[in-house]
Amino acid sequence: MLNVALPKGRLGEKVYDMFEKSGYDCPLIREENRKLIFENSKTGVRFFWVKPSDVSIYVERGAADIGVAGKDILLEYKPDVYELLDLNVGKCKMVVAAKKEFRDDGIKILKVATKFTNIAADYYAGLGRDIDIIKLNGSIELAPILGLSDIIVDIVETGKTLKENNLEVKETILPISARLIANKASFNFKRETIEKIVFAIKGQVEKSD
Ligand code: PRP
């Protein structure tokens, strides 16, 4: 069996569609239930749903041979895995955002609220700017509104959350999308099977932006 970790939620369902269209279906997964593991003995693939930010942990440690994780997670946690394919779904951007009226004087230490502390630290180190990182776990947009931080480093998809909270994008750090990743040992031992899947999934990747 090839073990595949899929991110639970809307993105995971989109990604499962790509597997299904590539010939790696598992009909039971479509049924409404709370099961977490599904296998198809015919195709030899076992899928399981995990929290999106946990996919790379399963893959890095070999509990999953392959999986799908956002580029944000890969940059933040730098798991020791192979990145095989950009699936061109789950697209969004990592940005710096702040209140419309906020201007960085470039002198005072910048207070940055984020879930992505490593991405924020790398970005500002590259700019040679001193920052004070405030690690939050969600609803990051609240931080500049309540004066907890000057700015936030966060993901923007539609831009609705920023807009509805009177914040705006100040800088774009990088584009994000979902990536197919593989455990390094699995890639060596199950190379043929994994490459077959990658080839089939490649045919389902939409080239549009
Ligand atoms: C993410 C992100 C923003 C929001 C952006 O939060 O942190 O808050 O989505 O989406 P939008 O541009 O389409 O409005 P998530 O839903 O993951 O929840 P969180 O507050 O727990 O981070």
PDB file of C-alpha atoms and ligand atoms in Angstrom:
ATOM      1  CA  MET A   1       0.000   0.000   0.000  1.00  0.00           C
ATOM      2  CA  LEU A   2       1.097   3.525  -0.753  1.00  0.00           C
ATOM      3  CA  ASN A   3       0.057   5.831   2.082  1.00  0.00           C
ATOM      4  CA  VAL A   4      -1.183   9.267   1.041  1.00  0.00           C
ATOM      5  CA  ALA A   5      -1.830  12.092   3.541  1.00  0.00           C
ATOM      6  CA  LEU A   6      -4.436  14.558   2.319  1.00  0.00           C
ATOM      7  CA  PRO A   7      -5.213  17.883   4.026  1.00  0.00           C
ATOM      8  CA  LYS A   8      -8.675  17.803   5.589  1.00  0.00           C
ATOM      9  CA  GLY A   9     -11.066  20.399   4.183  1.00  0.00           C
ATOM     10  CA  ARG A  10     -11.873  22.104   0.899  1.00  0.00           C
ATOM     11  CA  LEU A  11      -8.336  21.939  -0.485  1.00  0.00           C
ATOM     12  CA  GLY A  12      -8.094  18.234   0.328  1.00  0.00           C
ATOM     13  CA  GLU A  13     -11.317  17.518  -1.515  1.00  0.00           C
ATOM     14  CA  LYS A  14     -10.012  19.344  -4.589  1.00  0.00           C
ATOM     15  CA  VAL A  15      -6.800  17.367  -4.386  1.00  0.00           C
ATOM     16  CA  TYR A  16      -8.680  14.077  -3.977  1.00  0.00           C
ATOM     17  CA  ASP A  17     -10.593  14.954  -7.197  1.00  0.00           C
ATOM     18  CA  MET A  18      -7.222  15.151  -8.946  1.00  0.00           C
ATOM     19  CA  PHE A  19      -6.250  11.701  -7.646  1.00  0.00           C
ATOM     20  CA  GLU A  20      -9.628  10.295  -8.665  1.00  0.00           C
ATOM     21  CA  LYS A  21      -9.402  11.692 -12.190  1.00  0.00           C
ATOM     22  CA  SER A  22      -5.879  10.263 -12.417  1.00  0.00           C
ATOM     23  CA  GLY A  23      -7.235   6.752 -11.801  1.00  0.00           C
ATOM     24  CA  TYR A  24      -6.510   6.613  -8.053  1.00  0.00           C
ATOM     25  CA  ASP A  25     -10.070   6.613  -6.809  1.00  0.00           C
ATOM     26  CA  CYS A  26     -11.436   5.395  -3.512  1.00  0.00           C
ATOM     27  CA  PRO A  27     -15.250   5.592  -3.750  1.00  0.00           C
ATOM     28  CA  LEU A  28     -15.897   5.233  -0.005  1.00  0.00           C
ATOM     29  CA  ILE A  29     -14.232   8.598   0.589  1.00  0.00           C
ATOM     30  CA  ARG A  30     -17.231  10.292  -1.034  1.00  0.00           C
ATOM     31  CA  GLU A  31     -19.640   8.935   1.578  1.00  0.00           C
ATOM     32  CA  GLU A  32     -20.581  11.203   4.441  1.00  0.00           C
ATOM     33  CA  ASN A  33     -18.841   9.717   7.433  1.00  0.00           C
ATOM     34  CA  ARG A  34     -16.200  10.495   9.986  1.00  0.00           C
ATOM     35  CA  LYS A  35     -13.726   7.851   8.952  1.00  0.00           C
ATOM     36  CA  LEU A  36     -10.182   9.068   8.496  1.00  0.00           C
ATOM     37  CA  ILE A  37      -8.649   6.215   6.480  1.00  0.00           C
ATOM     38  CA  PHE A  38      -9.771   4.874   3.103  1.00  0.00           C
ATOM     39  CA  GLU A  39      -8.090   2.293   0.966  1.00  0.00           C
ATOM     40  CA  ASN A  40      -8.516   0.768  -2.449  1.00  0.00           C
ATOM     41  CA  SER A  41      -6.825  -2.611  -2.707  1.00  0.00           C
ATOM     42  CA  LYS A  42      -7.110  -2.493  -6.499  1.00  0.00           C
ATOM     43  CA  THR A  43      -5.014   0.640  -6.921  1.00  0.00           C
ATOM     44  CA  GLY A  44      -2.908  -0.103  -3.841  1.00  0.00           C
ATOM     45  CA  VAL A  45      -3.445   3.390  -2.419  1.00  0.00           C
ATOM     46  CA  ARG A  46      -4.521   4.258   1.131  1.00  0.00           C
ATOM     47  CA  PHE A  47      -5.675   7.835   1.772  1.00  0.00           C
ATOM     48  CA  PHE A  48      -5.973   9.496   5.129  1.00  0.00           C
ATOM     49  CA  TRP A  49      -7.225  12.924   6.174  1.00  0.00           C
ATOM     50  CA  VAL A  50      -4.975  14.946   8.441  1.00  0.00           C
ATOM     51  CA  LYS A  51      -4.924  18.521   9.662  1.00  0.00           C
ATOM     52  CA  PRO A  52      -3.339  20.534   6.810  1.00  0.00           C
ATOM     53  CA  SER A  53      -0.434  21.755   8.926  1.00  0.00           C
ATOM     54  CA  ASP A  54       0.306  18.148  10.015  1.00  0.00           C
ATOM     55  CA  VAL A  55       0.686  16.611   6.530  1.00  0.00           C
ATOM     56  CA  SER A  56       4.414  17.340   6.324  1.00  0.00           C
ATOM     57  CA  ILE A  57       4.976  15.729   9.753  1.00  0.00           C
ATOM     58  CA  TYR A  58       3.353  12.458   8.589  1.00  0.00           C
ATOM     59  CA  VAL A  59       5.384  12.527   5.384  1.00  0.00           C
ATOM     60  CA  GLU A  60       8.702  13.516   6.961  1.00  0.00           C
ATOM     61  CA  ARG A  61       8.442  10.672   9.490  1.00  0.00           C
ATOM     62  CA  GLY A  62       7.302   8.119   6.916  1.00  0.00           C
ATOM     63  CA  ALA A  63       3.787   7.484   8.283  1.00  0.00           C
ATOM     64  CA  ALA A  64       2.714   8.705   4.843  1.00  0.00           C
ATOM     65  CA  ASP A  65       4.750   8.029   1.686  1.00  0.00           C
ATOM     66  CA  ILE A  66       3.398  11.090  -0.073  1.00  0.00           C
ATOM     67  CA  GLY A  67       1.089  13.957   0.827  1.00  0.00           C
ATOM     68  CA  VAL A  68      -0.136  17.400  -0.096  1.00  0.00           C
ATOM     69  CA  ALA A  69       1.003  20.471   1.817  1.00  0.00           C
ATOM     70  CA  GLY A  70       0.904  24.227   1.250  1.00  0.00           C
ATOM     71  CA  LYS A  71       4.140  25.964   0.303  1.00  0.00           C
ATOM     72  CA  ASP A  72       3.581  28.148   3.404  1.00  0.00           C
ATOM     73  CA  ILE A  73       3.920  25.110   5.669  1.00  0.00           C
ATOM     74  CA  LEU A  74       6.998  23.867   3.783  1.00  0.00           C
ATOM     75  CA  LEU A  75       8.727  27.247   4.116  1.00  0.00           C
ATOM     76  CA  GLU A  76       7.734  27.690   7.735  1.00  0.00           C
ATOM     77  CA  TYR A  77       8.678  24.250   9.076  1.00  0.00           C
ATOM     78  CA  LYS A  78      11.263  23.209   6.448  1.00  0.00           C
ATOM     79  CA  PRO A  79      10.449  19.474   6.718  1.00  0.00           C
ATOM     80  CA  ASP A  80      13.054  17.104   5.274  1.00  0.00           C
ATOM     81  CA  VAL A  81      10.931  15.853   2.347  1.00  0.00           C
ATOM     82  CA  TYR A  82      11.052  15.950  -1.439  1.00  0.00           C
ATOM     83  CA  GLU A  83       8.805  18.465  -3.151  1.00  0.00           C
ATOM     84  CA  LEU A  84       7.619  16.694  -6.295  1.00  0.00           C
ATOM     85  CA  LEU A  85       4.982  18.831  -7.950  1.00  0.00           C
ATOM     86  CA  ASP A  86       3.199  22.189  -7.768  1.00  0.00           C
ATOM     87  CA  LEU A  87      -0.503  21.271  -7.928  1.00  0.00           C
ATOM     88  CA  ASN A  88      -1.514  24.851  -8.770  1.00  0.00           C
ATOM     89  CA  VAL A  89      -4.476  24.725  -6.343  1.00  0.00           C
ATOM     90  CA  GLY A  90      -4.928  26.259  -2.903  1.00  0.00           C
ATOM     91  CA  LYS A  91      -3.470  29.430  -4.324  1.00  0.00           C
ATOM     92  CA  CYS A  92      -2.998  32.435  -2.066  1.00  0.00           C
ATOM     93  CA  LYS A  93      -0.291  34.894  -1.048  1.00  0.00           C
ATOM     94  CA  MET A  94       1.858  35.479   2.010  1.00  0.00           C
ATOM     95  CA  VAL A  95       1.711  39.199   2.664  1.00  0.00           C
ATOM     96  CA  VAL A  96       2.558  41.996   5.044  1.00  0.00           C
ATOM     97  CA  ALA A  97      -0.639  43.839   5.987  1.00  0.00           C
ATOM     98  CA  ALA A  98      -1.454  46.726   8.298  1.00  0.00           C
ATOM     99  CA  LYS A  99      -3.979  49.447   8.973  1.00  0.00           C
ATOM    100  CA  LYS A 100      -4.385  51.702   5.954  1.00  0.00           C
ATOM    101  CA  GLU A 101      -2.875  54.660   7.765  1.00  0.00           C
ATOM    102  CA  PHE A 102       0.173  52.750   9.069  1.00  0.00           C
ATOM    103  CA  ARG A 103       3.534  53.992   7.782  1.00  0.00           C
ATOM    104  CA  ASP A 104       6.762  52.225   8.738  1.00  0.00           C
ATOM    105  CA  ASP A 105       9.340  54.851   9.765  1.00  0.00           C
ATOM    106  CA  GLY A 106      12.079  52.253   9.198  1.00  0.00           C
ATOM    107  CA  ILE A 107      13.632  53.073  12.570  1.00  0.00           C
ATOM    108  CA  LYS A 108      11.484  51.776  15.441  1.00  0.00           C
ATOM    109  CA  ILE A 109      11.516  48.007  15.994  1.00  0.00           C
ATOM    110  CA  LEU A 110       8.557  46.706  14.013  1.00  0.00           C
ATOM    111  CA  LYS A 111       6.036  44.632  15.970  1.00  0.00           C
ATOM    112  CA  VAL A 112       4.946  41.736  13.738  1.00  0.00           C
ATOM    113  CA  ALA A 113       2.065  39.383  14.628  1.00  0.00           C
ATOM    114  CA  THR A 114       1.968  36.105  12.741  1.00  0.00           C
ATOM    115  CA  LYS A 115       1.465  32.358  12.748  1.00  0.00           C
ATOM    116  CA  PHE A 116       4.455  32.110  10.394  1.00  0.00           C
ATOM    117  CA  THR A 117       7.323  33.230  12.622  1.00  0.00           C
ATOM    118  CA  ASN A 118      10.112  31.714  10.496  1.00  0.00           C
ATOM    119  CA  ILE A 119       8.801  33.156   7.235  1.00  0.00           C
ATOM    120  CA  ALA A 120       8.453  36.589   8.878  1.00  0.00           C
ATOM    121  CA  ALA A 121      11.929  36.377  10.464  1.00  0.00           C
ATOM    122  CA  ASP A 122      13.550  35.295   7.154  1.00  0.00           C
ATOM    123  CA  TYR A 123      11.782  38.050   5.234  1.00  0.00           C
ATOM    124  CA  TYR A 124      12.806  40.871   7.564  1.00  0.00           C
ATOM    125  CA  ALA A 125      16.335  39.472   8.022  1.00  0.00           C
ATOM    126  CA  GLY A 126      16.645  39.733   4.241  1.00  0.00           C
ATOM    127  CA  LEU A 127      15.655  43.390   4.487  1.00  0.00           C
ATOM    128  CA  GLY A 128      17.974  43.984   7.447  1.00  0.00           C
ATOM    129  CA  ARG A 129      15.011  45.219   9.514  1.00  0.00           C
ATOM    130  CA  ASP A 130      14.803  44.544  13.265  1.00  0.00           C
ATOM    131  CA  ILE A 131      11.466  43.112  14.331  1.00  0.00           C
ATOM    132  CA  ASP A 132       9.714  41.893  17.441  1.00  0.00           C
ATOM    133  CA  ILE A 133       7.720  38.765  16.550  1.00  0.00           C
ATOM    134  CA  ILE A 134       4.451  38.068  18.321  1.00  0.00           C
ATOM    135  CA  LYS A 135       3.362  34.477  17.654  1.00  0.00           C
ATOM    136  CA  LEU A 136      -0.405  34.049  17.385  1.00  0.00           C
ATOM    137  CA  ASN A 137      -2.435  31.009  16.393  1.00  0.00           C
ATOM    138  CA  GLY A 138      -5.372  32.551  14.540  1.00  0.00           C
ATOM    139  CA  SER A 139      -7.454  35.687  13.885  1.00  0.00           C
ATOM    140  CA  ILE A 140      -4.173  37.470  13.231  1.00  0.00           C
ATOM    141  CA  GLU A 141      -6.032  40.481  11.797  1.00  0.00           C
ATOM    142  CA  LEU A 142      -7.058  41.523  15.294  1.00  0.00           C
ATOM    143  CA  ALA A 143      -3.484  42.331  16.342  1.00  0.00           C
ATOM    144  CA  PRO A 144      -2.958  45.660  14.517  1.00  0.00           C
ATOM    145  CA  ILE A 145      -6.550  46.729  15.209  1.00  0.00           C
ATOM    146  CA  LEU A 146      -6.040  46.364  18.953  1.00  0.00           C
ATOM    147  CA  GLY A 147      -2.512  47.775  18.906  1.00  0.00           C
ATOM    148  CA  LEU A 148      -0.884  44.447  19.754  1.00  0.00           C
ATOM    149  CA  SER A 149       1.289  44.758  16.648  1.00  0.00           C
ATOM    150  CA  ASP A 150       2.168  47.281  13.922  1.00  0.00           C
ATOM    151  CA  ILE A 151       1.729  44.817  11.098  1.00  0.00           C
ATOM    152  CA  ILE A 152       0.857  41.191  10.391  1.00  0.00           C
ATOM    153  CA  VAL A 153       2.432  38.560   8.164  1.00  0.00           C
ATOM    154  CA  ASP A 154      -0.380  36.319   7.018  1.00  0.00           C
ATOM    155  CA  ILE A 155      -2.080  34.517   4.170  1.00  0.00           C
ATOM    156  CA  VAL A 156      -4.515  36.340   1.917  1.00  0.00           C
ATOM    157  CA  GLU A 157      -6.801  34.432  -0.372  1.00  0.00           C
ATOM    158  CA  THR A 158      -9.766  36.590  -1.433  1.00  0.00           C
ATOM    159  CA  GLY A 159      -8.716  39.661   0.573  1.00  0.00           C
ATOM    160  CA  LYS A 160     -12.125  39.740   2.250  1.00  0.00           C
ATOM    161  CA  THR A 161     -10.873  39.388   5.832  1.00  0.00           C
ATOM    162  CA  LEU A 162      -8.445  42.291   5.437  1.00  0.00           C
ATOM    163  CA  LYS A 163     -11.049  44.489   3.751  1.00  0.00           C
ATOM    164  CA  GLU A 164     -13.732  43.857   6.326  1.00  0.00           C
ATOM    165  CA  ASN A 165     -11.296  44.764   9.082  1.00  0.00           C
ATOM    166  CA  ASN A 166      -9.968  47.943   7.435  1.00  0.00           C
ATOM    167  CA  LEU A 167      -6.537  46.530   6.786  1.00  0.00           C
ATOM    168  CA  GLU A 168      -4.602  46.487   3.518  1.00  0.00           C
ATOM    169  CA  VAL A 169      -1.722  44.635   1.898  1.00  0.00           C
ATOM    170  CA  LYS A 170       1.513  46.606   2.201  1.00  0.00           C
ATOM    171  CA  GLU A 171       3.917  44.096   0.631  1.00  0.00           C
ATOM    172  CA  THR A 172       3.641  40.674  -0.983  1.00  0.00           C
ATOM    173  CA  ILE A 173       6.200  38.218   0.342  1.00  0.00           C
ATOM    174  CA  LEU A 174       5.490  35.256  -1.949  1.00  0.00           C
ATOM    175  CA  PRO A 175       2.817  33.299  -3.807  1.00  0.00           C
ATOM    176  CA  ILE A 176       1.599  30.076  -2.178  1.00  0.00           C
ATOM    177  CA  SER A 177       0.100  26.894  -3.656  1.00  0.00           C
ATOM    178  CA  ALA A 178      -0.308  23.244  -2.700  1.00  0.00           C
ATOM    179  CA  ARG A 179       2.625  20.904  -3.352  1.00  0.00           C
ATOM    180  CA  LEU A 180       2.859  17.133  -3.671  1.00  0.00           C
ATOM    181  CA  ILE A 181       5.599  15.996  -1.290  1.00  0.00           C
ATOM    182  CA  ALA A 182       7.264  12.631  -0.644  1.00  0.00           C
ATOM    183  CA  ASN A 183       9.097  10.950   2.193  1.00  0.00           C
ATOM    184  CA  LYS A 184      12.744  10.610   1.134  1.00  0.00           C
ATOM    185  CA  ALA A 185      13.122   6.891   1.928  1.00  0.00           C
ATOM    186  CA  SER A 186       9.740   6.063   0.354  1.00  0.00           C
ATOM    187  CA  PHE A 187      10.805   7.888  -2.777  1.00  0.00           C
ATOM    188  CA  ASN A 188      13.829   5.614  -3.030  1.00  0.00           C
ATOM    189  CA  PHE A 189      12.033   2.348  -2.252  1.00  0.00           C
ATOM    190  CA  LYS A 190       8.693   3.004  -3.976  1.00  0.00           C
ATOM    191  CA  ARG A 191      10.020   5.232  -6.719  1.00  0.00           C
ATOM    192  CA  GLU A 192       8.218   3.526  -9.595  1.00  0.00           C
ATOM    193  CA  THR A 193       4.802   3.698  -7.903  1.00  0.00           C
ATOM    194  CA  ILE A 194       5.290   7.303  -6.811  1.00  0.00           C
ATOM    195  CA  GLU A 195       6.524   8.439 -10.208  1.00  0.00           C
ATOM    196  CA  LYS A 196       3.525   6.788 -11.865  1.00  0.00           C
ATOM    197  CA  ILE A 197       1.208   8.773  -9.601  1.00  0.00           C
ATOM    198  CA  VAL A 198       3.119  12.024 -10.160  1.00  0.00           C
ATOM    199  CA  PHE A 199       2.918  11.499 -13.922  1.00  0.00           C
ATOM    200  CA  ALA A 200      -0.845  10.839 -13.769  1.00  0.00           C
ATOM    201  CA  ILE A 201      -1.527  13.807 -11.468  1.00  0.00           C
ATOM    202  CA  LYS A 202       0.560  16.091 -13.692  1.00  0.00           C
ATOM    203  CA  GLY A 203      -2.083  15.551 -16.353  1.00  0.00           C
ATOM    204  CA  GLN A 204      -4.697  17.021 -13.977  1.00  0.00           C
ATOM    205  CA  VAL A 205      -2.759  20.148 -12.984  1.00  0.00           C
ATOM    206  CA  GLU A 206      -4.393  23.213 -14.476  1.00  0.00           C
ATOM    207  CA  LYS A 207      -1.850  25.494 -15.985  1.00  0.00           C
ATOM    208  CA  SER A 208      -3.896  28.668 -15.487  1.00  0.00           C
ATOM    209  CA  ASP A 209      -2.858  31.329 -12.951  1.00  0.00           C
TER     210      ASP A 209
HETATM  211  C1  PRP B   1      -6.726  32.592   6.850  1.00  0.00           C
HETATM  212  C2  PRP B   1      -5.811  33.795   7.008  1.00  0.00           C
HETATM  213  C3  PRP B   1      -6.774  34.958   6.942  1.00  0.00           C
HETATM  214  C4  PRP B   1      -7.844  34.447   5.992  1.00  0.00           C
HETATM  215  C5  PRP B   1      -7.623  35.047   4.625  1.00  0.00           C
HETATM  216  O1  PRP B   1      -7.274  32.331   8.080  1.00  0.00           O
HETATM  217  O2  PRP B   1      -5.106  33.746   8.231  1.00  0.00           O
HETATM  218  O3  PRP B   1      -7.320  35.242   8.193  1.00  0.00           O
HETATM  219  O4  PRP B   1      -7.725  33.019   5.908  1.00  0.00           O
HETATM  220  O5  PRP B   1      -8.628  34.679   3.716  1.00  0.00           O
HETATM  221  P1  PRP B   1      -9.343  35.751   2.781  1.00  0.00           P
HETATM  222  O6  PRP B   1      -8.279  36.612   2.150  1.00  0.00           O
HETATM  223  O7  PRP B   1     -10.079  34.925   1.755  1.00  0.00           O
HETATM  224  O8  PRP B   1     -10.279  36.560   3.631  1.00  0.00           O
HETATM  225  P2  PRP B   1      -7.961  30.945   8.463  1.00  0.00           P
HETATM  226  O9  PRP B   1      -9.279  30.844   7.807  1.00  0.00           O
HETATM  227  O10 PRP B   1      -6.997  29.849   8.183  1.00  0.00           O
HETATM  228  O11 PRP B   1      -8.199  31.128  10.014  1.00  0.00           O
HETATM  229  P3  PRP B   1      -7.279  31.611  11.220  1.00  0.00           P
HETATM  230  O12 PRP B   1      -7.897  32.880  11.700  1.00  0.00           O
HETATM  231  O13 PRP B   1      -7.379  30.501  12.189  1.00  0.00           O
HETATM  232  O14 PRP B   1      -5.868  31.833  10.732  1.00  0.00           O
END
